[in-house]
Amino acid sequence: MAKLTVHARIAPDGRTFTCRGQEAKTLLLLVEKGKAGVTAYDFRGGPPFRLAAYTHNLIRNSGLSIETQRESHEGGWHGRFVLHTPVEILADEATAVAA
């Protein structure tokens, strides 16, 4: 099984960072969607059930500014996550993961 790895640069200060797995997928989608933001329903192959945790880890580990917007719907609400930090994706690759 392969795990996605993303290497990225924060545009304002040139600092680079690496993330893997679901956090990497989350970062790619946040960059792709831009100001429209991301909800769990935007993920191909089904929603990641811990999207809030992945965005929290990106904030904590990489220093990204990601806003959480509450969107009401019948039966409750869900979060829409919007990346405010300019990020440049340097490379993304699948790396081998030992079983």
Short mmCIF file of N, CA and C in Angstrom, two decimals:
data_model
loop_
_atom_site.label_atom_id
_atom_site.label_comp_id
_atom_site.label_asym_id
_atom_site.label_seq_id
_atom_site.Cartn_x
_atom_site.Cartn_y
_atom_site.Cartn_z
N MET A 1 0.85 -1.17 0.00
CA MET A 1 0.00 0.00 0.00
C MET A 1 0.90 1.24 0.00
N ALA A 2 0.48 2.28 -0.71
CA ALA A 2 1.27 3.50 -0.78
C ALA A 2 0.58 4.61 0.00
N LYS A 3 1.39 5.46 0.58
CA LYS A 3 0.90 6.59 1.35
C LYS A 3 1.35 7.86 0.63
N LEU A 4 0.42 8.78 0.41
CA LEU A 4 0.73 10.03 -0.29
C LEU A 4 1.60 10.91 0.58
N THR A 5 2.63 11.51 -0.02
CA THR A 5 3.50 12.48 0.65
C THR A 5 3.49 13.75 -0.17
N VAL A 6 3.32 14.90 0.49
CA VAL A 6 3.31 16.19 -0.18
C VAL A 6 4.39 17.08 0.43
N HIS A 7 5.19 17.69 -0.44
CA HIS A 7 6.19 18.67 -0.03
C HIS A 7 5.66 20.02 -0.49
N ALA A 8 5.62 20.99 0.42
CA ALA A 8 5.02 22.29 0.11
C ALA A 8 5.85 23.42 0.70
N ARG A 9 5.59 24.63 0.16
CA ARG A 9 6.26 25.83 0.65
C ARG A 9 5.21 26.86 1.00
N ILE A 10 5.40 27.51 2.15
CA ILE A 10 4.53 28.60 2.55
C ILE A 10 5.06 29.85 1.85
N ALA A 11 4.23 30.44 0.99
CA ALA A 11 4.67 31.52 0.11
C ALA A 11 5.25 32.73 0.84
N PRO A 12 4.63 33.26 1.90
CA PRO A 12 5.16 34.50 2.48
C PRO A 12 6.59 34.40 2.99
N ASP A 13 6.95 33.28 3.64
CA ASP A 13 8.28 33.22 4.25
C ASP A 13 9.21 32.19 3.62
N GLY A 14 8.73 31.39 2.67
CA GLY A 14 9.57 30.41 1.99
C GLY A 14 9.84 29.15 2.79
N ARG A 15 9.22 29.03 3.97
CA ARG A 15 9.41 27.84 4.79
C ARG A 15 8.77 26.63 4.11
N THR A 16 9.45 25.50 4.15
CA THR A 16 8.92 24.28 3.54
C THR A 16 8.48 23.30 4.62
N PHE A 17 7.57 22.41 4.24
CA PHE A 17 7.11 21.37 5.16
C PHE A 17 6.64 20.17 4.34
N THR A 18 6.50 19.05 5.02
CA THR A 18 6.06 17.80 4.40
C THR A 18 4.91 17.25 5.22
N CYS A 19 3.91 16.73 4.54
CA CYS A 19 2.82 16.03 5.22
C CYS A 19 2.50 14.76 4.46
N ARG A 20 1.86 13.83 5.16
CA ARG A 20 1.62 12.51 4.59
C ARG A 20 0.18 12.05 4.82
N GLY A 21 -0.22 11.07 4.03
CA GLY A 21 -1.51 10.41 4.22
C GLY A 21 -2.69 11.35 4.04
N GLN A 22 -3.66 11.24 4.93
CA GLN A 22 -4.90 12.03 4.82
C GLN A 22 -4.61 13.53 4.95
N GLU A 23 -3.60 13.90 5.75
CA GLU A 23 -3.25 15.32 5.85
C GLU A 23 -2.75 15.84 4.51
N ALA A 24 -2.00 15.03 3.79
CA ALA A 24 -1.51 15.41 2.47
C ALA A 24 -2.68 15.58 1.49
N LYS A 25 -3.62 14.63 1.51
CA LYS A 25 -4.80 14.73 0.65
C LYS A 25 -5.60 15.98 0.98
N THR A 26 -5.73 16.26 2.28
CA THR A 26 -6.47 17.45 2.73
C THR A 26 -5.79 18.72 2.24
N LEU A 27 -4.46 18.79 2.36
CA LEU A 27 -3.74 19.97 1.90
C LEU A 27 -3.92 20.18 0.40
N LEU A 28 -3.79 19.12 -0.39
CA LEU A 28 -3.95 19.25 -1.84
C LEU A 28 -5.33 19.79 -2.19
N LEU A 29 -6.36 19.30 -1.52
CA LEU A 29 -7.72 19.75 -1.82
C LEU A 29 -7.94 21.19 -1.34
N LEU A 30 -7.38 21.55 -0.18
CA LEU A 30 -7.49 22.93 0.29
C LEU A 30 -6.87 23.90 -0.71
N VAL A 31 -5.71 23.55 -1.24
CA VAL A 31 -5.03 24.40 -2.23
C VAL A 31 -5.85 24.46 -3.51
N GLU A 32 -6.36 23.31 -3.96
CA GLU A 32 -7.14 23.25 -5.19
C GLU A 32 -8.43 24.07 -5.10
N LYS A 33 -9.14 23.96 -3.99
CA LYS A 33 -10.45 24.62 -3.85
C LYS A 33 -10.33 26.11 -3.52
N GLY A 34 -9.21 26.53 -2.96
CA GLY A 34 -9.00 27.95 -2.69
C GLY A 34 -10.04 28.55 -1.76
N LYS A 35 -10.56 29.73 -2.13
CA LYS A 35 -11.50 30.45 -1.28
C LYS A 35 -12.85 29.76 -1.12
N ALA A 36 -13.15 28.80 -2.00
CA ALA A 36 -14.42 28.06 -1.90
C ALA A 36 -14.41 27.15 -0.68
N GLY A 37 -13.23 26.75 -0.25
CA GLY A 37 -13.13 25.88 0.91
C GLY A 37 -13.46 24.43 0.63
N VAL A 38 -13.33 23.63 1.66
CA VAL A 38 -13.46 22.17 1.54
C VAL A 38 -14.38 21.65 2.64
N THR A 39 -15.26 20.72 2.27
CA THR A 39 -16.01 19.96 3.26
C THR A 39 -15.65 18.49 3.04
N ALA A 40 -16.06 17.66 3.96
CA ALA A 40 -15.76 16.23 3.84
C ALA A 40 -16.35 15.64 2.56
N TYR A 41 -17.42 16.23 2.07
CA TYR A 41 -18.10 15.71 0.87
C TYR A 41 -17.33 15.99 -0.41
N ASP A 42 -16.28 16.80 -0.36
CA ASP A 42 -15.48 17.12 -1.54
C ASP A 42 -14.45 16.05 -1.87
N PHE A 43 -14.24 15.09 -1.00
CA PHE A 43 -13.21 14.09 -1.21
C PHE A 43 -13.71 12.96 -2.09
N ARG A 44 -12.91 12.62 -3.09
CA ARG A 44 -13.23 11.49 -3.96
C ARG A 44 -13.06 10.20 -3.17
N GLY A 45 -13.93 9.25 -3.40
CA GLY A 45 -13.81 7.97 -2.72
C GLY A 45 -14.41 7.96 -1.33
N GLY A 46 -15.14 9.00 -0.99
CA GLY A 46 -15.79 9.03 0.32
C GLY A 46 -15.11 10.00 1.26
N PRO A 47 -15.87 10.53 2.17
CA PRO A 47 -15.34 11.55 3.07
C PRO A 47 -14.40 10.98 4.13
N PRO A 48 -13.33 11.73 4.46
CA PRO A 48 -12.51 11.33 5.60
C PRO A 48 -13.27 11.71 6.87
N PHE A 49 -13.42 10.80 7.76
CA PHE A 49 -14.25 11.03 8.93
C PHE A 49 -13.57 11.91 9.98
N ARG A 50 -12.30 12.22 9.78
CA ARG A 50 -11.59 13.04 10.75
C ARG A 50 -11.04 14.31 10.09
N LEU A 51 -11.77 14.89 9.17
CA LEU A 51 -11.30 16.06 8.44
C LEU A 51 -10.90 17.19 9.39
N ALA A 52 -11.67 17.44 10.43
CA ALA A 52 -11.33 18.49 11.38
C ALA A 52 -9.98 18.21 12.05
N ALA A 53 -9.71 16.95 12.33
CA ALA A 53 -8.42 16.58 12.94
C ALA A 53 -7.27 16.81 11.97
N TYR A 54 -7.48 16.48 10.68
CA TYR A 54 -6.42 16.68 9.69
C TYR A 54 -6.12 18.16 9.52
N THR A 55 -7.16 19.00 9.49
CA THR A 55 -6.91 20.44 9.35
C THR A 55 -6.24 20.98 10.62
N HIS A 56 -6.65 20.49 11.78
CA HIS A 56 -6.01 20.90 13.03
C HIS A 56 -4.52 20.57 13.01
N ASN A 57 -4.18 19.38 12.54
CA ASN A 57 -2.77 18.98 12.47
C ASN A 57 -1.99 19.85 11.50
N LEU A 58 -2.60 20.23 10.38
CA LEU A 58 -1.92 21.12 9.43
C LEU A 58 -1.66 22.48 10.07
N ILE A 59 -2.61 22.96 10.85
CA ILE A 59 -2.44 24.24 11.55
C ILE A 59 -1.31 24.12 12.57
N ARG A 60 -1.38 23.10 13.40
CA ARG A 60 -0.42 22.92 14.50
C ARG A 60 0.98 22.60 13.99
N ASN A 61 1.09 21.68 13.04
CA ASN A 61 2.41 21.20 12.61
C ASN A 61 3.06 22.07 11.55
N SER A 62 2.27 22.77 10.75
CA SER A 62 2.83 23.53 9.63
C SER A 62 2.61 25.03 9.75
N GLY A 63 1.83 25.44 10.72
CA GLY A 63 1.60 26.87 10.91
C GLY A 63 0.67 27.50 9.90
N LEU A 64 -0.18 26.69 9.27
CA LEU A 64 -1.11 27.22 8.27
C LEU A 64 -2.30 27.91 8.94
N SER A 65 -2.85 28.89 8.26
CA SER A 65 -4.07 29.54 8.73
C SER A 65 -5.24 28.91 7.97
N ILE A 66 -6.07 28.16 8.69
CA ILE A 66 -7.22 27.49 8.09
C ILE A 66 -8.44 27.87 8.92
N GLU A 67 -9.40 28.51 8.26
CA GLU A 67 -10.63 28.94 8.93
C GLU A 67 -11.67 27.83 8.88
N THR A 68 -12.39 27.65 9.98
CA THR A 68 -13.52 26.72 10.02
C THR A 68 -14.80 27.52 10.00
N GLN A 69 -15.62 27.30 8.96
CA GLN A 69 -16.92 27.96 8.85
C GLN A 69 -18.00 26.91 9.12
N ARG A 70 -18.98 27.26 9.94
CA ARG A 70 -20.10 26.34 10.21
C ARG A 70 -21.18 26.54 9.16
N GLU A 71 -21.61 25.43 8.56
CA GLU A 71 -22.70 25.46 7.59
C GLU A 71 -23.84 24.62 8.12
N SER A 72 -24.96 25.26 8.35
CA SER A 72 -26.13 24.55 8.84
C SER A 72 -26.81 23.78 7.72
N HIS A 73 -27.38 22.67 8.08
CA HIS A 73 -28.19 21.88 7.16
C HIS A 73 -29.21 21.14 7.98
N GLU A 74 -30.16 20.53 7.31
CA GLU A 74 -31.18 19.78 8.03
C GLU A 74 -30.51 18.70 8.87
N GLY A 75 -30.78 18.70 10.14
CA GLY A 75 -30.21 17.70 11.02
C GLY A 75 -28.93 18.14 11.74
N GLY A 76 -28.45 19.35 11.48
CA GLY A 76 -27.25 19.78 12.20
C GLY A 76 -26.41 20.77 11.41
N TRP A 77 -25.13 20.55 11.41
CA TRP A 77 -24.21 21.41 10.70
C TRP A 77 -22.95 20.62 10.36
N HIS A 78 -22.17 21.17 9.43
CA HIS A 78 -20.86 20.60 9.11
C HIS A 78 -19.87 21.75 8.92
N GLY A 79 -18.61 21.42 8.93
CA GLY A 79 -17.57 22.44 8.78
C GLY A 79 -17.12 22.57 7.34
N ARG A 80 -16.85 23.81 6.95
CA ARG A 80 -16.18 24.11 5.68
C ARG A 80 -14.85 24.74 6.06
N PHE A 81 -13.76 24.19 5.54
CA PHE A 81 -12.43 24.63 5.91
C PHE A 81 -11.82 25.42 4.76
N VAL A 82 -11.33 26.62 5.06
CA VAL A 82 -10.79 27.51 4.05
C VAL A 82 -9.34 27.84 4.40
N LEU A 83 -8.43 27.55 3.48
CA LEU A 83 -7.01 27.83 3.66
C LEU A 83 -6.75 29.30 3.34
N HIS A 84 -6.16 30.03 4.29
CA HIS A 84 -5.84 31.44 4.08
C HIS A 84 -4.35 31.68 3.84
N THR A 85 -3.52 30.73 4.18
CA THR A 85 -2.08 30.86 3.96
C THR A 85 -1.75 30.48 2.53
N PRO A 86 -1.03 31.34 1.79
CA PRO A 86 -0.62 30.95 0.44
C PRO A 86 0.38 29.79 0.51
N VAL A 87 0.04 28.70 -0.16
CA VAL A 87 0.89 27.50 -0.15
C VAL A 87 1.18 27.09 -1.58
N GLU A 88 2.43 26.77 -1.84
CA GLU A 88 2.85 26.25 -3.15
C GLU A 88 3.19 24.77 -2.97
N ILE A 89 2.58 23.92 -3.78
CA ILE A 89 2.90 22.48 -3.73
C ILE A 89 4.16 22.27 -4.54
N LEU A 90 5.19 21.76 -3.91
CA LEU A 90 6.46 21.52 -4.59
C LEU A 90 6.49 20.15 -5.25
N ALA A 91 5.95 19.14 -4.57
CA ALA A 91 5.91 17.78 -5.12
C ALA A 91 4.92 16.95 -4.34
N ASP A 92 4.30 16.01 -5.02
CA ASP A 92 3.50 15.01 -4.32
C ASP A 92 3.85 13.66 -4.91
N GLU A 93 3.92 12.68 -4.03
CA GLU A 93 4.39 11.37 -4.44
C GLU A 93 3.80 10.30 -3.53
N ALA A 94 3.74 9.13 -4.05
CA ALA A 94 3.31 7.98 -3.23
C ALA A 94 4.57 7.31 -2.72
N THR A 95 4.61 7.03 -1.43
CA THR A 95 5.75 6.35 -0.84
C THR A 95 5.31 5.00 -0.32
N ALA A 96 6.19 4.03 -0.40
CA ALA A 96 5.85 2.68 0.04
C ALA A 96 5.66 2.66 1.56
N VAL A 97 4.65 1.95 1.99
CA VAL A 97 4.37 1.77 3.41
C VAL A 97 4.44 0.29 3.72
N ALA A 98 5.23 -0.05 4.71
CA ALA A 98 5.34 -1.47 5.09
C ALA A 98 4.04 -1.94 5.72
N ALA A 99 3.64 -3.14 5.37
CA ALA A 99 2.39 -3.69 5.90
C ALA A 99 2.57 -4.19 7.31
#
